[in-house]
Amino acid sequence: MCALKQPSEDFLSMKAKMRTTPYHFNLLSDTERLSAFLEAIKQKAKGTVYDIGAGCGILSILAVPYSNFIYAVEKDSRSAKLAESNFKEFNNILLINDDARNVIFEDKADLIICEMLDTALIDEEQVPVVNSILKYLKDDGEIIPQGILNGAEAIYVDRDSICYDDEFESSRINYQILSNLVIYSEFNFKNLIEEYVETEFELEICKKGTFSGIKITTFTLLTNYIICGPTPMLNPPLLIPTGKMNVNIGDIIKVKLSYKMGGGLDSIQTRVKKIS
Ligand SMILES: C[S@@+](CC[C@H](N)C(=O)[O-])C[C@H]1O[C@@H](n2cnc3c(N)ncnc32)[C@H](O)[C@@H]1O
């Protein structure tokens, strides 16, 4: 769960002044996501900070009072232009409009903030990007978020294709949970991470019904103490249909799951088998 705080007056007036794309406006409006990042930044920001995937610049601006200098890197030109205009009143942020993997940084970082998160890190470039800039982090430097945990549950869902469970949208998808949550992987971004995931785990059925897929939920470890579950704009659970089979309480579903982090949802492959 996120540490939730009401936004201060200063924050609300700064947010009202920011120029954003519609997507970044939605990110900015997710108070739960932002308050968790703000808390983590207050605890960890110092010295030289990189804000990788800066979007329209909100996380850089939140880091200003705690940092000496901030490199804000954003590959999308439109977002980068908006960030540049949002940074006008700050003299310690440098905006770099490029893919973060191409940037040669002049100073090593005390803190890297990188918010290219998505469920299980499959559809965004968090892992390839963090892997490639890790060489610029000081030995005692820190990363926000510091890592993630991925969990899986057996579900019944009446769908043929992979989709997100956008519980905050009106067009919410109905599904039933049929097992307990199993944490199948954990990553710490301070270590180089293998982009290909191949994992096997077992889900024990706790509700009789029709099994037809897996729900993946990602928990973001912003720091050791701030763990953020899905929020309106951060990591909506992913529903992966696998084919239907009847299940009873106590049945075990063996799951083989593979994907490439940063490789997109098309890279997901599953095989499931029931063991009674
Ligand atoms: C989820 S948004 C976060 C934006 C902002 N940091 C925030 O918290 O509101 C991720 C951003 O990363 C940018 N991005 C994705 N891949 C990138 C890359 N390889 N290098 C630099 N920026 C990238 C996207 O264009 C997008 O603006």
mmCIF file of C-alpha atoms and ligand atoms in Angstrom:
data_model
loop_
_atom_site.group_PDB
_atom_site.id
_atom_site.type_symbol
_atom_site.label_atom_id
_atom_site.label_comp_id
_atom_site.label_asym_id
_atom_site.label_seq_id
_atom_site.Cartn_x
_atom_site.Cartn_y
_atom_site.Cartn_z
ATOM 1 C CA MET A 1 0.000 0.000 0.000
ATOM 2 C CA CYS A 2 1.171 3.549 -0.646
ATOM 3 C CA ALA A 3 1.889 6.108 2.015
ATOM 4 C CA LEU A 4 -0.984 8.457 1.192
ATOM 5 C CA LYS A 5 -0.793 12.130 2.043
ATOM 6 C CA GLN A 6 -3.063 14.955 0.978
ATOM 7 C CA PRO A 7 -1.245 17.201 -1.506
ATOM 8 C CA SER A 8 -0.045 20.504 0.005
ATOM 9 C CA GLU A 9 -1.219 23.926 -1.265
ATOM 10 C CA ASP A 10 2.257 24.487 -2.801
ATOM 11 C CA PHE A 11 2.000 21.211 -4.683
ATOM 12 C CA LEU A 12 -1.493 21.977 -5.978
ATOM 13 C CA SER A 13 -0.457 25.408 -7.271
ATOM 14 C CA MET A 14 2.694 23.963 -8.898
ATOM 15 C CA LYS A 15 0.597 21.200 -10.522
ATOM 16 C CA ALA A 16 -1.899 23.762 -11.842
ATOM 17 C CA LYS A 17 0.948 25.669 -13.561
ATOM 18 C CA MET A 18 2.513 22.655 -15.283
ATOM 19 C CA ARG A 19 2.194 22.141 -19.024
ATOM 20 C CA THR A 20 1.570 18.488 -19.876
ATOM 21 C CA THR A 21 0.452 16.029 -22.537
ATOM 22 C CA PRO A 22 -2.940 14.378 -21.772
ATOM 23 C CA TYR A 23 -1.084 11.194 -20.716
ATOM 24 C CA HIS A 24 1.239 13.042 -18.352
ATOM 25 C CA PHE A 25 -1.750 15.008 -16.992
ATOM 26 C CA ASN A 26 -3.320 11.678 -15.968
ATOM 27 C CA LEU A 27 -0.036 10.655 -14.329
ATOM 28 C CA LEU A 28 0.023 13.991 -12.500
ATOM 29 C CA SER A 29 -3.558 13.507 -11.318
ATOM 30 C CA ASP A 30 -2.772 10.146 -9.694
ATOM 31 C CA THR A 31 -2.241 11.499 -6.166
ATOM 32 C CA GLU A 32 -1.521 8.082 -4.716
ATOM 33 C CA ARG A 33 1.348 7.491 -7.184
ATOM 34 C CA LEU A 34 2.786 10.977 -6.774
ATOM 35 C CA SER A 35 2.610 11.087 -2.972
ATOM 36 C CA ALA A 36 4.507 7.789 -2.812
ATOM 37 C CA PHE A 37 7.211 9.126 -5.197
ATOM 38 C CA LEU A 38 7.408 12.421 -3.270
ATOM 39 C CA GLU A 39 7.929 10.589 0.025
ATOM 40 C CA ALA A 40 10.668 8.428 -1.521
ATOM 41 C CA ILE A 41 12.350 11.478 -3.129
ATOM 42 C CA LYS A 42 12.319 13.356 0.222
ATOM 43 C CA GLN A 43 14.061 10.392 1.845
ATOM 44 C CA LYS A 44 16.629 9.641 -0.873
ATOM 45 C CA ALA A 45 17.383 12.698 -3.052
ATOM 46 C CA LYS A 46 20.779 14.383 -2.617
ATOM 47 C CA GLY A 47 23.712 15.584 -4.755
ATOM 48 C CA THR A 48 23.399 14.627 -8.425
ATOM 49 C CA VAL A 49 20.042 13.181 -9.458
ATOM 50 C CA TYR A 50 18.971 11.661 -12.793
ATOM 51 C CA ASP A 51 15.264 11.694 -13.648
ATOM 52 C CA ILE A 52 15.037 9.126 -16.437
ATOM 53 C CA GLY A 53 11.839 9.190 -18.480
ATOM 54 C CA ALA A 54 11.108 12.619 -17.056
ATOM 55 C CA GLY A 55 7.891 13.128 -19.029
ATOM 56 C CA CYS A 56 6.775 16.707 -18.386
ATOM 57 C CA GLY A 57 9.169 16.969 -15.464
ATOM 58 C CA ILE A 58 7.134 16.475 -12.303
ATOM 59 C CA LEU A 59 9.554 14.135 -10.489
ATOM 60 C CA SER A 60 12.524 16.430 -11.280
ATOM 61 C CA ILE A 61 10.629 19.397 -9.851
ATOM 62 C CA LEU A 62 9.769 17.421 -6.698
ATOM 63 C CA ALA A 63 13.497 16.598 -6.323
ATOM 64 C CA VAL A 64 14.721 20.238 -6.664
ATOM 65 C CA PRO A 65 14.719 21.161 -2.923
ATOM 66 C CA TYR A 66 16.788 18.077 -2.023
ATOM 67 C CA SER A 67 19.350 17.980 -4.882
ATOM 68 C CA ASN A 68 22.325 19.953 -6.197
ATOM 69 C CA PHE A 69 21.824 19.156 -9.867
ATOM 70 C CA ILE A 70 19.273 17.153 -11.866
ATOM 71 C CA TYR A 71 19.641 15.596 -15.320
ATOM 72 C CA ALA A 72 16.113 15.101 -16.682
ATOM 73 C CA VAL A 73 16.118 12.744 -19.685
ATOM 74 C CA GLU A 74 13.057 12.324 -21.913
ATOM 75 C CA LYS A 75 13.052 10.715 -25.357
ATOM 76 C CA ASP A 76 9.702 12.028 -26.591
ATOM 77 C CA SER A 77 10.239 15.473 -28.177
ATOM 78 C CA ARG A 78 6.800 16.876 -27.370
ATOM 79 C CA SER A 79 7.046 15.926 -23.683
ATOM 80 C CA ALA A 80 10.638 17.200 -23.546
ATOM 81 C CA LYS A 81 9.564 20.634 -24.882
ATOM 82 C CA LEU A 82 6.848 20.857 -22.221
ATOM 83 C CA ALA A 83 9.322 19.777 -19.522
ATOM 84 C CA GLU A 84 11.758 22.457 -20.657
ATOM 85 C CA SER A 85 9.096 25.125 -20.253
ATOM 86 C CA ASN A 86 8.114 23.702 -16.819
ATOM 87 C CA PHE A 87 11.785 23.903 -15.753
ATOM 88 C CA LYS A 88 12.167 27.619 -16.655
ATOM 89 C CA GLU A 89 12.182 28.852 -13.045
ATOM 90 C CA PHE A 90 14.764 26.271 -11.879
ATOM 91 C CA ASN A 91 18.468 26.720 -12.598
ATOM 92 C CA ASN A 92 19.633 23.283 -11.445
ATOM 93 C CA ILE A 93 17.790 21.057 -13.957
ATOM 94 C CA LEU A 94 19.243 20.136 -17.364
ATOM 95 C CA LEU A 95 16.728 18.686 -19.832
ATOM 96 C CA ILE A 96 18.159 16.142 -22.298
ATOM 97 C CA ASN A 97 15.832 15.129 -25.155
ATOM 98 C CA ASP A 98 17.186 11.683 -26.064
ATOM 99 C CA ASP A 99 16.870 7.994 -25.382
ATOM 100 C CA ALA A 100 18.506 7.572 -21.959
ATOM 101 C CA ARG A 101 20.606 4.698 -23.359
ATOM 102 C CA ASN A 102 22.412 7.149 -25.675
ATOM 103 C CA VAL A 103 23.307 9.731 -23.027
ATOM 104 C CA ILE A 104 26.887 10.085 -21.796
ATOM 105 C CA PHE A 105 26.544 11.659 -18.335
ATOM 106 C CA GLU A 106 29.355 13.885 -17.057
ATOM 107 C CA ASP A 107 28.714 13.248 -13.347
ATOM 108 C CA LYS A 108 27.818 10.032 -11.614
ATOM 109 C CA ALA A 109 24.459 9.934 -9.845
ATOM 110 C CA ASP A 110 23.718 9.836 -6.124
ATOM 111 C CA LEU A 111 20.142 8.970 -7.060
ATOM 112 C CA ILE A 112 18.508 7.662 -10.232
ATOM 113 C CA ILE A 113 14.742 8.109 -10.450
ATOM 114 C CA CYS A 114 13.337 6.004 -13.294
ATOM 115 C CA GLU A 115 9.581 5.737 -13.719
ATOM 116 C CA MET A 116 9.039 3.666 -16.853
ATOM 117 C CA LEU A 117 6.992 1.199 -14.928
ATOM 118 C CA ASP A 118 4.298 -1.103 -16.178
ATOM 119 C CA THR A 119 2.950 -4.410 -14.929
ATOM 120 C CA ALA A 120 5.811 -6.936 -14.638
ATOM 121 C CA LEU A 121 7.896 -4.409 -16.673
ATOM 122 C CA ILE A 122 6.916 -6.165 -19.915
ATOM 123 C CA ASP A 123 5.634 -3.276 -21.996
ATOM 124 C CA GLU A 124 8.004 -0.426 -21.047
ATOM 125 C CA GLU A 125 11.766 -0.059 -21.194
ATOM 126 C CA GLN A 126 12.537 0.163 -17.454
ATOM 127 C CA VAL A 127 14.826 -2.870 -17.365
ATOM 128 C CA PRO A 128 16.889 -2.285 -20.561
ATOM 129 C CA VAL A 129 17.225 1.418 -19.653
ATOM 130 C CA VAL A 130 18.218 0.891 -15.993
ATOM 131 C CA ASN A 131 20.619 -1.895 -17.024
ATOM 132 C CA SER A 132 22.340 0.473 -19.447
ATOM 133 C CA ILE A 133 22.728 3.458 -17.070
ATOM 134 C CA LEU A 134 23.664 1.521 -13.938
ATOM 135 C CA LYS A 135 27.346 2.228 -14.708
ATOM 136 C CA TYR A 136 26.674 5.907 -13.920
ATOM 137 C CA LEU A 137 25.363 5.226 -10.383
ATOM 138 C CA LYS A 138 27.830 5.912 -7.538
ATOM 139 C CA ASP A 139 28.709 2.841 -5.449
ATOM 140 C CA ASP A 140 26.610 4.156 -2.569
ATOM 141 C CA GLY A 141 23.961 5.633 -4.892
ATOM 142 C CA GLU A 142 20.284 4.691 -4.801
ATOM 143 C CA ILE A 143 17.487 4.070 -7.301
ATOM 144 C CA ILE A 144 13.796 5.013 -7.042
ATOM 145 C CA PRO A 145 11.997 2.675 -7.347
ATOM 146 C CA GLN A 146 14.545 0.259 -5.924
ATOM 147 C CA GLY A 147 12.738 -2.783 -7.265
ATOM 148 C CA ILE A 148 9.509 -4.660 -7.839
ATOM 149 C CA LEU A 149 7.685 -7.832 -6.765
ATOM 150 C CA ASN A 150 5.461 -9.781 -9.175
ATOM 151 C CA GLY A 151 2.586 -11.948 -8.046
ATOM 152 C CA ALA A 152 0.185 -14.291 -9.875
ATOM 153 C CA GLU A 153 -3.304 -15.639 -9.183
ATOM 154 C CA ALA A 154 -5.521 -18.140 -11.026
ATOM 155 C CA ILE A 155 -8.656 -16.504 -12.425
ATOM 156 C CA TYR A 156 -11.763 -17.036 -14.479
ATOM 157 C CA VAL A 157 -12.061 -14.339 -17.154
ATOM 158 C CA ASP A 158 -14.229 -14.475 -20.253
ATOM 159 C CA ARG A 159 -11.658 -13.039 -22.697
ATOM 160 C CA ASP A 160 -9.443 -14.365 -25.471
ATOM 161 C CA SER A 161 -6.768 -11.698 -25.441
ATOM 162 C CA ILE A 162 -4.412 -10.190 -22.877
ATOM 163 C CA CYS A 163 -5.762 -7.040 -21.230
ATOM 164 C CA TYR A 164 -5.256 -4.789 -18.219
ATOM 165 C CA ASP A 165 -7.679 -4.798 -15.289
ATOM 166 C CA ASP A 166 -8.315 -1.089 -15.219
ATOM 167 C CA GLU A 167 -10.420 -1.093 -12.084
ATOM 168 C CA PHE A 168 -10.474 2.693 -12.107
ATOM 169 C CA GLU A 169 -12.087 2.843 -15.567
ATOM 170 C CA SER A 170 -15.835 2.578 -16.144
ATOM 171 C CA SER A 171 -15.291 -0.260 -18.626
ATOM 172 C CA ARG A 172 -13.905 -2.526 -15.922
ATOM 173 C CA ILE A 173 -13.403 -6.190 -16.859
ATOM 174 C CA ASN A 174 -15.167 -8.769 -14.691
ATOM 175 C CA TYR A 175 -13.220 -11.788 -13.483
ATOM 176 C CA GLN A 176 -13.115 -14.132 -10.498
ATOM 177 C CA ILE A 177 -10.064 -14.986 -8.403
ATOM 178 C CA LEU A 178 -9.683 -18.765 -7.916
ATOM 179 C CA SER A 179 -6.386 -19.070 -5.963
ATOM 180 C CA ASN A 180 -4.170 -17.297 -3.459
ATOM 181 C CA LEU A 181 -1.528 -14.833 -4.658
ATOM 182 C CA VAL A 182 1.919 -16.345 -5.290
ATOM 183 C CA ILE A 183 4.937 -14.022 -5.551
ATOM 184 C CA TYR A 184 6.882 -15.501 -8.481
ATOM 185 C CA SER A 185 9.700 -12.980 -8.887
ATOM 186 C CA GLU A 186 11.483 -10.073 -7.225
ATOM 187 C CA PHE A 187 13.970 -7.644 -8.785
ATOM 188 C CA ASN A 188 16.369 -5.100 -7.327
ATOM 189 C CA PHE A 189 17.297 -2.463 -9.924
ATOM 190 C CA LYS A 190 20.797 -2.037 -8.448
ATOM 191 C CA ASN A 191 21.657 -5.415 -9.986
ATOM 192 C CA LEU A 192 21.883 -6.030 -13.739
ATOM 193 C CA ILE A 193 18.658 -7.827 -14.636
ATOM 194 C CA GLU A 194 18.238 -10.557 -17.271
ATOM 195 C CA GLU A 195 15.590 -9.208 -19.659
ATOM 196 C CA TYR A 196 14.209 -12.639 -20.576
ATOM 197 C CA VAL A 197 11.972 -14.090 -17.849
ATOM 198 C CA GLU A 198 11.264 -17.811 -17.790
ATOM 199 C CA THR A 199 9.540 -18.918 -14.650
ATOM 200 C CA GLU A 200 7.505 -21.813 -13.264
ATOM 201 C CA PHE A 201 5.181 -21.694 -10.268
ATOM 202 C CA GLU A 202 2.144 -23.454 -8.835
ATOM 203 C CA LEU A 203 -1.236 -21.947 -7.951
ATOM 204 C CA GLU A 204 -3.471 -23.803 -5.493
ATOM 205 C CA ILE A 205 -7.173 -23.509 -6.326
ATOM 206 C CA CYS A 206 -9.271 -22.271 -3.385
ATOM 207 C CA LYS A 207 -12.571 -21.826 -5.237
ATOM 208 C CA LYS A 208 -14.354 -24.378 -7.455
ATOM 209 C CA GLY A 209 -15.057 -23.064 -10.968
ATOM 210 C CA THR A 210 -13.619 -22.648 -14.448
ATOM 211 C CA PHE A 211 -9.966 -21.670 -14.622
ATOM 212 C CA SER A 212 -9.206 -19.652 -17.747
ATOM 213 C CA GLY A 213 -6.230 -17.414 -17.033
ATOM 214 C CA ILE A 214 -3.668 -15.757 -14.797
ATOM 215 C CA LYS A 215 -3.741 -12.341 -13.187
ATOM 216 C CA ILE A 216 -0.337 -10.674 -12.723
ATOM 217 C CA THR A 217 -0.023 -7.958 -10.057
ATOM 218 C CA THR A 218 3.109 -5.868 -9.597
ATOM 219 C CA PHE A 219 4.084 -4.179 -6.321
ATOM 220 C CA THR A 220 6.594 -1.337 -6.610
ATOM 221 C CA LEU A 221 9.264 -1.030 -3.907
ATOM 222 C CA LEU A 222 9.958 2.710 -4.022
ATOM 223 C CA THR A 223 12.226 2.323 -0.967
ATOM 224 C CA ASN A 224 12.557 -0.412 1.663
ATOM 225 C CA TYR A 225 9.569 1.066 3.448
ATOM 226 C CA ILE A 226 7.345 2.480 0.707
ATOM 227 C CA ILE A 227 5.601 -0.254 -1.258
ATOM 228 C CA CYS A 228 3.082 0.877 -3.831
ATOM 229 C CA GLY A 229 0.408 -1.469 -5.113
ATOM 230 C CA PRO A 230 -1.465 -0.727 -8.333
ATOM 231 C CA THR A 231 -2.769 2.870 -8.455
ATOM 232 C CA PRO A 232 -4.913 4.482 -11.185
ATOM 233 C CA MET A 233 -1.831 5.162 -13.381
ATOM 234 C CA LEU A 234 0.720 2.687 -12.010
ATOM 235 C CA ASN A 235 0.770 -0.976 -12.971
ATOM 236 C CA PRO A 236 -2.876 -2.016 -13.432
ATOM 237 C CA PRO A 237 -2.992 -5.827 -13.064
ATOM 238 C CA LEU A 238 -2.564 -7.809 -16.260
ATOM 239 C CA LEU A 239 -5.054 -10.546 -17.179
ATOM 240 C CA ILE A 240 -3.594 -13.333 -19.372
ATOM 241 C CA PRO A 241 -6.077 -15.864 -20.808
ATOM 242 C CA THR A 242 -4.713 -19.426 -20.995
ATOM 243 C CA GLY A 243 -7.638 -21.675 -22.090
ATOM 244 C CA LYS A 244 -10.466 -23.053 -19.979
ATOM 245 C CA MET A 245 -10.557 -26.045 -17.582
ATOM 246 C CA ASN A 246 -12.797 -27.017 -14.673
ATOM 247 C CA VAL A 247 -11.085 -26.878 -11.277
ATOM 248 C CA ASN A 248 -11.895 -27.973 -7.730
ATOM 249 C CA ILE A 249 -10.630 -26.754 -4.376
ATOM 250 C CA GLY A 250 -7.148 -28.176 -3.755
ATOM 251 C CA ASP A 251 -6.239 -28.623 -7.443
ATOM 252 C CA ILE A 252 -2.800 -27.328 -8.350
ATOM 253 C CA ILE A 253 -2.245 -25.403 -11.576
ATOM 254 C CA LYS A 254 1.368 -25.579 -12.781
ATOM 255 C CA VAL A 255 2.230 -22.453 -14.747
ATOM 256 C CA LYS A 256 5.155 -21.871 -17.115
ATOM 257 C CA LEU A 257 5.375 -18.167 -17.926
ATOM 258 C CA SER A 258 7.879 -16.401 -20.143
ATOM 259 C CA TYR A 259 8.256 -12.876 -21.543
ATOM 260 C CA LYS A 260 10.860 -10.270 -22.352
ATOM 261 C CA MET A 261 10.973 -7.215 -20.092
ATOM 262 C CA GLY A 262 10.722 -4.262 -22.447
ATOM 263 C CA GLY A 263 9.676 -6.694 -25.205
ATOM 264 C CA GLY A 264 5.950 -5.872 -25.193
ATOM 265 C CA LEU A 265 2.850 -7.920 -24.378
ATOM 266 C CA ASP A 266 3.314 -9.996 -27.565
ATOM 267 C CA SER A 267 6.366 -11.581 -25.953
ATOM 268 C CA ILE A 268 4.215 -13.272 -23.267
ATOM 269 C CA GLN A 269 3.893 -17.060 -23.494
ATOM 270 C CA THR A 270 2.137 -19.344 -21.012
ATOM 271 C CA ARG A 271 1.662 -23.086 -20.531
ATOM 272 C CA VAL A 272 -0.622 -24.412 -17.810
ATOM 273 C CA LYS A 273 -1.270 -27.928 -16.524
ATOM 274 C CA LYS A 274 -3.644 -29.145 -13.802
ATOM 275 C CA ILE A 275 -2.345 -31.576 -11.185
ATOM 276 C CA SER A 276 -5.262 -32.967 -9.114
HETATM 277 C C1 LIG B 1 5.421 6.512 -17.132
HETATM 278 S S1 LIG B 1 6.056 7.951 -17.905
HETATM 279 C C2 LIG B 1 6.643 8.834 -16.474
HETATM 280 C C3 LIG B 1 6.731 10.321 -16.678
HETATM 281 C C4 LIG B 1 7.128 11.127 -15.453
HETATM 282 N N1 LIG B 1 8.412 10.686 -14.914
HETATM 283 C C5 LIG B 1 6.085 11.063 -14.377
HETATM 284 O O1 LIG B 1 6.335 10.409 -13.366
HETATM 285 O O2 LIG B 1 5.021 11.654 -14.541
HETATM 286 C C6 LIG B 1 7.512 7.324 -18.674
HETATM 287 C C7 LIG B 1 8.233 8.310 -19.565
HETATM 288 O O3 LIG B 1 9.462 7.700 -19.997
HETATM 289 C C8 LIG B 1 9.736 8.122 -21.327
HETATM 290 N N2 LIG B 1 10.672 7.136 -21.902
HETATM 291 C C9 LIG B 1 10.364 5.850 -22.282
HETATM 292 N N3 LIG B 1 11.476 5.225 -22.740
HETATM 293 C C10 LIG B 1 12.503 6.133 -22.631
HETATM 294 C C11 LIG B 1 13.907 6.077 -22.933
HETATM 295 N N4 LIG B 1 14.455 4.973 -23.447
HETATM 296 N N5 LIG B 1 14.649 7.174 -22.680
HETATM 297 C C12 LIG B 1 14.095 8.312 -22.177
HETATM 298 N N6 LIG B 1 12.776 8.424 -21.888
HETATM 299 C C13 LIG B 1 11.985 7.349 -22.108
HETATM 300 C C14 LIG B 1 8.350 8.152 -21.979
HETATM 301 O O4 LIG B 1 8.354 8.963 -23.147
HETATM 302 C C15 LIG B 1 7.491 8.709 -20.825
HETATM 303 O O5 LIG B 1 7.404 10.114 -20.889
#
